[in-house]
């Protein structure tokens, strides 16, 4: 890293040092806990990538395309807390924008760095490639303003402050940010702070924190049936231990929504299952909707967290978010989630015992008896349930693979799914990110044939890095989940029948991956007995009309919401319906 040994004190009294813009950016990312960068090279970012390679500040993980890289950065951020994505002007940035928008929807701090046209070309009005060739240069910065919490074009003047502002904003808001780094400034030396970047939430206002915690504690302690509902910000703000600590102290049930699966240990004694309105286990629904003091943490009511609007939270619900809390008529600002929960734990009296609703999780149903029978969804998920072990990272795609939300997870598992944004193909890219963030854990991917076809090439990057995930691919000839909404037998829901299990060999000639094509329970069990010392690729052949009941129900409800009473779903045999 090119930094001068001599440090100078500026008038503020803060120590500074001289560094190039690019080296400073890479140093700040590293100080923010980011050890890898995902992306694709291009002439406008090559100079930064050369700095990255020369200094070794970060490890480069080249992806097959920027969309996959954006998904990988999202997956990495889920396990690592923050991620970096490096793309090139416009063509790379726009390929990545779907994934970055997903990171916004799902609250992941991804620093998207776009190597962009040189400042010289802007000042001298030089038409450049990867532009509209019409003398405009703000279009893609403006596009990214729609999907990020903060944006900047870095210049030698603003680099020292803008780089820190963007990284800190991403960290504090848990949202992506976008930075354009013109290609002619990465090697210029500027004066930068010598002290490392401190990642911290702004401290809460002491009075607001105290009165907010007192108000919550007062309501919780007077309630007969308090409960806690957890959404994904509990994971993003690292507040799971505070949630379980509070639940233990007041003997209250804790439910999660799908977006927060595994944010709370599912074996925790007060864990009350997954809340999803009318699609919840009745005991879970009862605990949440009939609570006389529900503390909701970051809850966002959308179709997928309300059971398609069949459920709603009690009017008295306390809504706590990353940086504010609503209690009845009162709105508290300048209070951060973790500090609020800690202060509530301190303020609330301990409850020795309370009769809480008993939650007995339903096990995935299925008949395992006949090993030679054709593989069904029910038998498949039952076998998968037996395979999960403590510490696994599960990555779940949209589709019938959503059945994995019904799996009961042992302790220390992570569950990665782009629940609200739901861009298919996400899971394959995200898997590259989770593998990079936590190479020593076992990673399981649940994906359908249709989704896999969007981002399949990224398997080659996993093989290149000798990663050893277990890939569970359901080959049912197309988009079965869509057949539950509309077009049960329509051709638009069919896809080409690839040789999926043959792909590891295509993607790496000397691969040692173990591939299986399974058609029966016995085939599947044999595949599941393979050791995890290399990539395992399990292609499961299943019927196009076989779908797990929750997927059928949400598809049927979704069709009614999407198409309305005059929609085509009301004609005969237009969608997969529940059996019987
Ligand atoms: C980028 C994008 N395009 C289209 C969709 C619509 N979509 C949602 S699920 C799905 C089909 C998934 O099929 P598959 O992965 O084979 O899962 P299956 O239900 O068959 O197991 C499609 C096309 C989407 N969510 N995202
Ligand atoms: Mg399919």
XYZ file of C-alpha atoms and ligand atoms in Angstrom:
607
model
C 0.000 0.000 0.000
C 1.451 3.391 -0.930
C 1.281 5.506 2.175
C 3.901 7.954 3.360
C 5.488 7.171 6.691
C 5.292 10.742 7.789
C 1.997 11.809 9.348
C 0.844 15.368 9.600
C -1.532 16.976 12.053
C -4.185 19.206 10.510
C -5.781 22.100 12.307
C -8.585 19.938 13.734
C -5.974 18.051 15.686
C -6.820 14.811 13.861
C -3.852 12.961 12.457
C -3.751 12.532 8.712
C -1.601 10.655 6.232
C -1.098 10.633 2.491
C -2.577 7.778 0.470
C -3.893 7.241 -3.012
C -7.665 7.441 -3.430
C -7.875 3.761 -4.436
C -5.710 2.506 -1.597
C -7.710 4.574 0.881
C -10.989 3.123 -0.403
C -9.657 -0.429 -0.130
C -8.246 0.288 3.337
C -11.607 1.614 4.524
C -13.440 -1.447 3.183
C -11.013 -3.710 5.022
C -11.396 -1.675 8.211
C -15.149 -2.120 7.824
C -14.655 -5.883 8.076
C -14.881 -6.654 4.364
C -12.235 -9.147 3.239
C -13.475 -9.915 -0.308
C -14.809 -7.995 -3.283
C -17.136 -9.502 -5.902
C -17.471 -8.242 -9.445
C -16.331 -8.208 -13.047
C -13.357 -6.203 -14.404
C -13.764 -3.450 -16.991
C -11.429 -0.765 -18.288
C -12.842 1.856 -15.921
C -12.151 -0.254 -12.816
C -8.955 -2.092 -13.820
C -6.773 0.498 -12.104
C -8.582 -0.107 -8.792
C -8.375 -3.878 -9.267
C -4.624 -3.507 -9.864
C -4.349 -1.666 -6.550
C -6.406 -4.426 -4.930
C -4.115 -7.106 -6.344
C -0.880 -5.228 -5.580
C -1.781 -4.438 -1.982
C -3.679 -7.637 -1.154
C -6.043 -5.521 0.956
C -9.036 -7.557 -0.237
C -9.344 -10.891 -2.062
C -10.950 -10.632 -5.468
C -13.797 -13.008 -6.348
C -14.513 -12.623 -10.034
C -18.026 -13.705 -11.023
C -19.382 -14.691 -14.456
C -21.566 -11.565 -14.625
C -22.452 -8.584 -12.492
C -25.963 -9.792 -11.633
C -24.495 -12.921 -10.069
C -21.827 -10.797 -8.361
C -24.524 -8.571 -6.859
C -26.312 -11.636 -5.486
C -22.991 -12.949 -4.145
C -22.323 -9.631 -2.388
C -25.802 -9.819 -0.844
C -25.212 -13.380 0.392
C -21.784 -12.404 1.737
C -23.254 -9.410 3.587
C -25.829 -11.664 5.241
C -23.106 -13.679 6.965
C -20.325 -11.079 7.138
C -22.306 -7.937 7.984
C -21.215 -5.916 4.926
C -19.980 -6.573 1.367
C -18.233 -4.916 -1.588
C -19.197 -5.145 -5.239
C -16.984 -3.698 -8.005
C -18.455 -3.133 -11.482
C -17.743 -1.033 -14.547
C -19.547 2.015 -15.915
C -23.202 1.534 -16.901
C -22.963 -1.927 -18.505
C -21.767 -3.513 -15.290
C -23.704 -1.215 -12.980
C -27.009 -1.829 -14.747
C -26.483 -5.606 -14.787
C -26.000 -5.420 -11.019
C -28.868 -3.060 -10.259
C -31.491 -5.790 -9.758
C -29.343 -7.438 -7.108
C -28.535 -4.129 -5.396
C -32.245 -3.230 -5.325
C -32.820 -6.628 -3.699
C -30.237 -5.748 -1.062
C -32.223 -2.580 -0.365
C -35.480 -4.508 -0.051
C -33.850 -7.056 2.253
C -31.728 -4.554 4.254
C -28.189 -5.571 3.358
C -25.277 -3.123 3.376
C -23.563 -3.671 0.033
C -21.017 -1.076 -1.112
C -21.396 -0.935 -4.886
C -18.308 0.660 -6.437
C -18.568 1.537 -10.102
C -15.346 2.302 -11.925
C -16.668 5.094 -14.090
C -15.627 7.348 -16.957
C -12.624 9.578 -16.171
C -13.240 13.035 -14.678
C -11.251 14.340 -17.618
C -13.940 13.134 -20.040
C -16.613 14.939 -18.022
C -14.649 18.217 -17.807
C -13.553 18.150 -21.456
C -16.836 16.759 -22.786
C -15.225 13.718 -24.394
C -17.731 11.118 -25.618
C -16.856 7.743 -24.116
C -17.856 4.090 -24.566
C -20.369 2.575 -22.061
C -22.404 5.805 -22.222
C -25.298 7.047 -24.326
C -22.774 9.089 -26.347
C -24.889 12.177 -25.806
C -22.732 14.093 -23.334
C -24.657 12.936 -20.255
C -22.901 11.356 -17.306
C -25.317 11.356 -14.395
C -27.845 8.852 -15.704
C -26.532 5.806 -13.859
C -25.841 7.712 -10.656
C -29.482 8.812 -10.869
C -30.648 5.254 -11.559
C -28.808 4.071 -8.479
C -30.339 6.865 -6.394
C -33.585 4.858 -6.656
C -32.097 1.715 -5.107
C -29.464 2.878 -2.610
C -29.417 4.869 0.629
C -26.603 7.183 -0.508
C -24.640 7.852 -3.698
C -21.584 9.877 -4.676
C -19.179 10.457 -7.500
C -15.801 10.468 -5.806
C -13.327 13.234 -6.673
C -9.883 13.939 -5.219
C -11.519 16.744 -3.182
C -14.302 14.760 -1.620
C -12.818 11.240 -1.502
C -11.702 11.327 2.130
C -15.139 12.368 3.379
C -17.434 10.712 0.818
C -15.885 7.249 1.130
C -16.414 7.320 4.896
C -19.906 8.788 4.575
C -21.036 6.064 2.178
C -19.563 3.166 4.146
C -20.963 4.500 7.434
C -24.390 5.116 5.920
C -24.517 1.540 4.618
C -23.525 0.213 8.019
C -25.943 2.319 10.020
C -28.936 1.999 7.711
C -28.231 -1.622 6.696
C -28.813 -0.556 3.099
C -26.697 -0.557 -0.067
C -24.826 2.538 -1.280
C -23.375 3.446 -4.676
C -20.037 5.058 -5.385
C -18.683 6.127 -8.771
C -14.910 6.087 -8.849
C -13.724 7.874 -12.013
C -10.905 5.888 -13.585
C -8.341 8.716 -13.584
C -8.171 9.397 -9.847
C -7.489 6.044 -8.112
C -3.719 6.648 -8.277
C -3.797 10.265 -7.065
C -2.525 10.974 -3.569
C -4.763 12.722 -1.084
C -4.691 13.465 2.601
C -6.804 11.017 4.601
C -7.493 10.269 8.277
C -4.841 8.069 9.875
C -7.221 6.544 12.412
C -9.159 3.435 11.395
C -12.833 3.735 10.470
C -15.020 3.058 13.500
C -18.246 1.294 12.648
C -20.802 2.252 15.257
C -24.440 3.160 15.442
C -25.059 6.726 16.569
C -25.572 6.628 20.360
C -29.192 6.969 21.499
C -30.400 10.201 23.075
C -30.175 9.354 26.817
C -33.524 10.813 27.846
C -35.407 9.334 24.860
C -33.823 5.942 25.460
C -34.727 5.949 29.132
C -38.333 7.033 28.667
C -38.848 4.731 25.693
C -37.502 1.707 27.595
C -39.586 2.633 30.648
C -42.751 2.862 28.545
C -42.110 -0.523 26.904
C -41.177 -2.175 30.200
C -44.295 -0.764 31.855
C -46.586 -2.179 29.166
C -44.814 -5.534 29.034
C -44.945 -5.965 32.802
C -48.674 -5.168 32.990
C -49.546 -7.556 30.153
C -50.973 -11.014 30.692
C -49.796 -12.370 27.352
C -46.833 -10.354 26.074
C -45.142 -11.594 22.901
C -42.329 -10.629 20.559
C -42.410 -10.686 16.760
C -39.071 -10.661 14.947
C -38.375 -9.442 11.424
C -35.053 -9.289 9.607
C -33.673 -6.122 11.236
C -33.076 -8.143 14.401
C -30.534 -10.124 12.407
C -29.146 -7.106 10.538
C -28.635 -5.091 13.752
C -27.223 -8.130 15.583
C -29.886 -8.027 18.303
C -30.878 -11.718 18.565
C -29.216 -12.204 21.954
C -31.131 -9.209 23.353
C -34.402 -10.646 22.031
C -33.888 -14.039 23.640
C -32.631 -12.365 26.827
C -35.802 -10.290 27.080
C -38.051 -13.256 26.226
C -36.441 -15.291 28.990
C -36.732 -12.532 31.546
C -40.457 -11.969 30.939
C -41.316 -15.525 29.813
C -42.744 -14.381 26.496
C -43.082 -16.302 23.229
C -40.964 -15.148 20.262
C -42.186 -15.708 16.711
C -40.346 -14.788 13.518
C -41.627 -13.917 10.054
C -40.288 -15.736 6.987
C -37.827 -12.953 6.191
C -36.215 -13.615 9.579
C -36.114 -17.421 9.577
C -33.219 -18.619 11.786
C -32.645 -15.108 13.192
C -33.780 -16.725 16.476
C -32.561 -20.207 17.395
C -35.516 -22.467 16.584
C -34.684 -24.678 19.564
C -34.897 -21.700 21.975
C -37.339 -22.567 24.778
C -39.648 -19.603 24.029
C -39.504 -19.939 20.244
C -43.088 -19.860 18.967
C -42.688 -20.614 15.265
C -43.153 -18.617 12.094
C -45.874 -16.002 11.922
C -47.627 -15.553 8.585
C -51.208 -14.455 9.302
C -53.758 -17.155 8.580
C -51.067 -19.435 7.152
C -49.406 -19.699 10.590
C -49.531 -22.638 12.948
C -52.656 -21.836 15.066
C -50.597 -21.612 18.276
C -48.212 -19.120 16.668
C -51.064 -17.021 15.339
C -52.773 -17.049 18.722
C -49.600 -15.945 20.522
C -49.097 -12.982 18.178
C -52.553 -11.770 17.215
C -54.102 -12.219 20.682
C -51.199 -10.763 22.619
C -52.197 -7.873 24.891
C -48.701 -6.411 24.477
C -46.928 -7.346 21.272
C -43.421 -5.996 20.759
C -42.747 -6.068 17.039
C -39.176 -5.611 15.888
C -38.781 -4.238 12.376
C -41.978 -5.918 11.160
C -42.969 -5.092 7.579
C -46.479 -6.145 6.609
C -46.466 -7.529 3.052
C -48.304 -10.415 1.393
C -45.610 -12.870 2.490
C -45.615 -11.845 6.179
C -49.378 -11.459 6.647
C -50.543 -14.753 5.090
C -51.769 -12.766 2.076
C -53.401 -10.172 4.346
C -55.367 -12.722 6.363
C -53.738 -11.613 9.586
C -53.002 -8.372 11.350
C -51.188 -7.358 14.490
C -53.072 -6.030 17.545
C -53.721 -2.272 17.441
C -51.713 -1.864 20.659
C -48.549 -3.315 19.085
C -45.298 -1.537 19.936
C -43.254 -1.089 16.771
C -39.490 -0.885 17.272
C -37.210 -0.300 14.283
C -33.485 0.253 13.735
C -33.559 3.879 14.892
C -37.045 4.671 16.219
C -39.949 3.258 18.225
C -43.732 3.772 18.098
C -45.713 3.207 21.296
C -49.341 4.248 21.001
C -49.376 7.965 20.271
C -45.689 8.380 21.106
C -42.896 8.259 18.573
C -39.340 8.008 19.890
C -36.479 9.177 17.690
C -32.733 8.802 18.256
C -33.060 5.402 19.889
C -31.254 2.394 18.407
C -32.743 -1.090 18.443
C -30.073 -2.889 20.423
C -29.844 -0.168 23.059
C -33.630 -0.102 23.416
C -33.777 -3.859 23.972
C -30.936 -3.744 26.492
C -32.568 -0.904 28.386
C -35.912 -2.758 28.416
C -34.205 -5.872 29.803
C -32.765 -3.725 32.605
C -36.048 -1.945 33.315
C -38.525 -4.831 33.202
C -39.214 -6.947 36.317
C -38.359 -10.626 35.991
C -41.277 -13.062 35.609
C -40.654 -16.357 37.381
C -43.066 -18.446 35.385
C -45.930 -17.892 33.033
C -48.185 -20.309 31.210
C -47.223 -19.606 27.586
C -48.932 -21.118 24.562
C -47.401 -24.468 23.711
C -45.880 -24.538 20.284
C -45.371 -27.980 18.799
C -43.804 -27.692 15.386
C -45.374 -29.779 12.652
C -42.822 -32.041 11.019
C -42.656 -32.186 7.232
C -45.153 -34.894 6.325
C -44.279 -37.743 4.032
C -44.236 -41.471 3.727
C -40.769 -42.833 3.763
C -41.739 -46.478 3.837
C -41.398 -47.459 0.201
C -37.887 -46.595 -0.931
C -38.528 -47.642 -4.526
C -41.560 -45.356 -4.974
C -41.267 -42.297 -7.203
C -39.892 -39.326 -5.304
C -42.558 -36.891 -4.105
C -42.146 -33.415 -2.635
C -43.393 -34.757 0.708
C -40.831 -37.566 0.884
C -38.091 -35.269 -0.409
C -38.477 -32.658 2.317
C -38.795 -35.297 4.986
C -35.445 -36.753 3.892
C -33.892 -33.271 3.733
C -35.105 -32.612 7.300
C -33.062 -35.568 8.494
C -29.964 -34.251 6.704
C -29.794 -30.798 8.337
C -27.262 -30.436 11.091
C -26.216 -27.766 13.522
C -24.259 -24.904 11.948
C -25.504 -25.432 8.381
C -26.057 -22.469 6.057
C -29.279 -23.031 4.088
C -29.831 -20.995 0.934
C -33.383 -21.230 -0.408
C -34.717 -20.144 -3.796
C -38.191 -19.028 -4.748
C -40.284 -21.972 -6.036
C -41.283 -25.265 -4.466
C -37.927 -24.998 -2.662
C -39.846 -22.603 -0.397
C -40.830 -25.801 1.422
C -37.470 -25.365 3.159
C -39.125 -22.635 5.261
C -40.950 -25.506 6.958
C -37.723 -27.250 7.996
C -36.942 -27.242 11.698
C -33.438 -26.011 12.165
C -31.006 -27.127 14.823
C -28.941 -24.434 16.614
C -26.456 -22.138 14.854
C -27.975 -22.514 11.382
C -28.287 -19.590 8.976
C -31.132 -19.304 6.491
C -30.639 -17.166 3.399
C -33.520 -16.349 1.081
C -34.492 -13.250 -0.859
C -38.042 -13.460 0.461
C -39.536 -10.089 -0.433
C -37.518 -9.124 -3.516
C -37.760 -12.684 -4.864
C -35.630 -12.439 -7.987
C -35.172 -15.987 -9.223
C -31.580 -17.135 -9.672
C -30.628 -15.160 -6.566
C -29.848 -18.241 -4.516
C -27.077 -19.528 -6.806
C -25.224 -16.199 -6.723
C -25.901 -15.781 -3.005
C -24.415 -19.226 -2.381
C -21.109 -18.034 -3.851
C -21.233 -15.201 -1.330
C -22.092 -17.318 1.700
C -19.388 -19.854 0.786
C -16.840 -17.037 0.544
C -17.918 -15.521 3.877
C -17.954 -18.795 5.816
C -15.919 -21.453 3.980
C -15.708 -23.718 7.034
C -19.471 -24.170 7.377
C -21.617 -26.624 5.373
C -23.761 -24.836 2.788
C -26.949 -26.348 1.340
C -28.658 -24.848 -1.707
C -32.351 -25.560 -2.426
C -33.193 -24.514 -5.964
C -35.546 -25.386 -8.814
C -34.596 -26.048 -12.434
C -36.230 -22.842 -13.705
C -34.502 -20.540 -11.221
C -31.195 -22.330 -11.643
C -31.163 -21.576 -15.366
C -30.822 -17.832 -14.675
C -27.499 -17.946 -12.835
C -26.167 -21.502 -13.303
C -22.710 -20.426 -14.527
C -21.746 -19.385 -11.013
C -21.340 -23.070 -10.140
C -18.095 -22.767 -12.154
C -16.793 -20.105 -9.748
C -17.577 -22.358 -6.774
C -15.682 -25.225 -8.427
C -12.794 -22.869 -9.278
C -12.492 -22.011 -5.568
C -12.871 -25.675 -4.494
C -15.992 -24.901 -2.485
C -18.022 -27.899 -1.307
C -21.708 -26.990 -1.124
C -24.517 -29.527 -1.347
C -26.829 -28.525 -4.186
C -30.405 -29.806 -4.038
C -31.949 -29.130 -7.442
C -35.551 -30.053 -8.192
C -36.028 -30.953 -11.851
C -39.786 -30.768 -12.459
C -39.647 -29.540 -16.037
C -40.440 -25.899 -15.355
C -41.968 -23.316 -13.101
C -44.158 -25.410 -10.799
C -44.736 -22.563 -8.325
C -46.085 -20.474 -11.214
C -48.427 -23.335 -12.144
C -49.945 -22.782 -8.664
C -50.796 -19.174 -9.715
C -51.730 -19.620 -13.348
C -50.968 -21.748 -16.397
C -51.029 -25.208 -14.828
C -50.425 -26.878 -18.181
C -49.411 -23.801 -20.187
C -46.266 -23.991 -22.281
C -44.882 -20.738 -20.897
C -44.298 -22.573 -17.617
C -42.079 -25.237 -19.260
C -38.274 -24.990 -19.436
C -35.630 -26.889 -21.423
C -34.539 -30.100 -19.767
C -30.837 -29.595 -19.017
C -28.421 -32.282 -17.880
C -28.135 -30.480 -14.525
C -26.127 -33.138 -12.693
C -23.709 -33.206 -15.637
C -22.876 -29.514 -15.275
C -20.032 -29.743 -12.723
C -18.057 -31.672 -15.347
C -18.829 -29.036 -17.961
C -17.891 -26.199 -15.642
C -14.647 -27.780 -14.470
C -13.064 -30.533 -16.535
C -11.131 -32.113 -13.665
C -13.918 -31.770 -11.132
C -14.232 -34.311 -8.355
C -17.815 -33.206 -7.580
C -20.214 -36.051 -6.796
C -23.309 -35.858 -8.987
C -26.529 -37.806 -8.489
C -29.765 -38.016 -10.429
C -32.389 -39.262 -7.964
C -35.836 -40.584 -8.887
C -36.780 -42.516 -5.740
C -36.418 -42.132 -1.986
C -33.781 -44.872 -2.022
C -31.766 -42.956 -4.655
C -32.009 -39.802 -2.549
C -30.905 -41.550 0.619
C -27.888 -42.951 -1.155
C -26.936 -39.462 -2.324
C -27.404 -38.100 1.191
C -24.969 -40.631 2.585
C -22.097 -39.227 0.484
C -19.349 -37.525 2.521
C -19.127 -33.708 2.360
C -15.503 -33.645 1.205
C -16.361 -32.193 -2.213
C -19.261 -30.560 -4.026
C -22.387 -32.736 -4.010
C -24.939 -32.085 -6.769
C -28.298 -33.821 -6.335
C -30.746 -33.511 -9.229
C -34.136 -34.760 -8.019
C -36.658 -35.672 -10.705
C -40.198 -34.779 -9.677
C -43.661 -34.406 -11.109
C -44.473 -30.920 -12.530
C -47.815 -30.892 -10.693
C -46.442 -31.964 -7.312
C -46.110 -28.952 -5.004
C -46.003 -28.551 -1.218
C -49.368 -27.413 0.231
C -48.129 -24.010 1.528
C -46.792 -23.218 -1.977
C -50.134 -24.211 -3.571
C -52.082 -22.118 -1.069
C -49.959 -19.015 -1.458
C -50.070 -19.365 -5.264
C -53.855 -19.701 -5.241
C -54.224 -16.675 -2.918
C -51.668 -14.744 -4.958
C -53.677 -15.323 -8.142
C -56.766 -13.844 -6.496
C -54.808 -10.797 -5.296
C -52.976 -10.319 -8.612
C -55.746 -10.929 -11.156
C -58.912 -10.055 -9.226
C -62.402 -11.514 -9.509
C -62.472 -11.409 -13.337
C -59.049 -13.055 -13.689
C -58.384 -16.215 -15.729
C -57.657 -18.293 -12.604
C -61.384 -18.924 -12.256
C -61.558 -20.986 -15.448
C -61.247 -24.766 -15.116
C -57.877 -26.453 -14.510
C -55.921 -23.216 -14.817
C -53.810 -23.693 -11.697
C -52.611 -26.432 -9.369
C -55.147 -26.680 -6.512
C -54.825 -28.557 -3.211
C -55.555 -32.277 -3.613
C -58.961 -33.568 -2.503
C -36.113 -12.473 -12.130
C -37.442 -13.132 -11.979
N -38.120 -13.515 -13.078
C -39.309 -14.152 -12.935
C -39.835 -14.406 -11.706
C -41.172 -15.114 -11.563
N -40.971 -16.451 -10.965
C -41.092 -16.653 -9.643
S -40.901 -18.273 -9.214
C -40.657 -18.714 -10.808
C -40.472 -20.146 -11.193
C -39.477 -20.915 -10.414
O -39.374 -22.189 -10.978
P -38.397 -23.256 -10.412
O -37.161 -22.602 -9.953
O -38.228 -24.353 -11.398
O -39.127 -23.745 -9.092
P -40.238 -24.885 -8.921
O -41.434 -24.188 -8.355
O -40.515 -25.505 -10.251
O -39.644 -25.842 -7.949
C -40.723 -17.607 -11.662
C -40.564 -17.672 -13.139
C -39.101 -13.961 -10.585
N -39.527 -14.137 -9.337
N -37.893 -13.374 -10.766
Mg -39.057 -26.217 -11.519
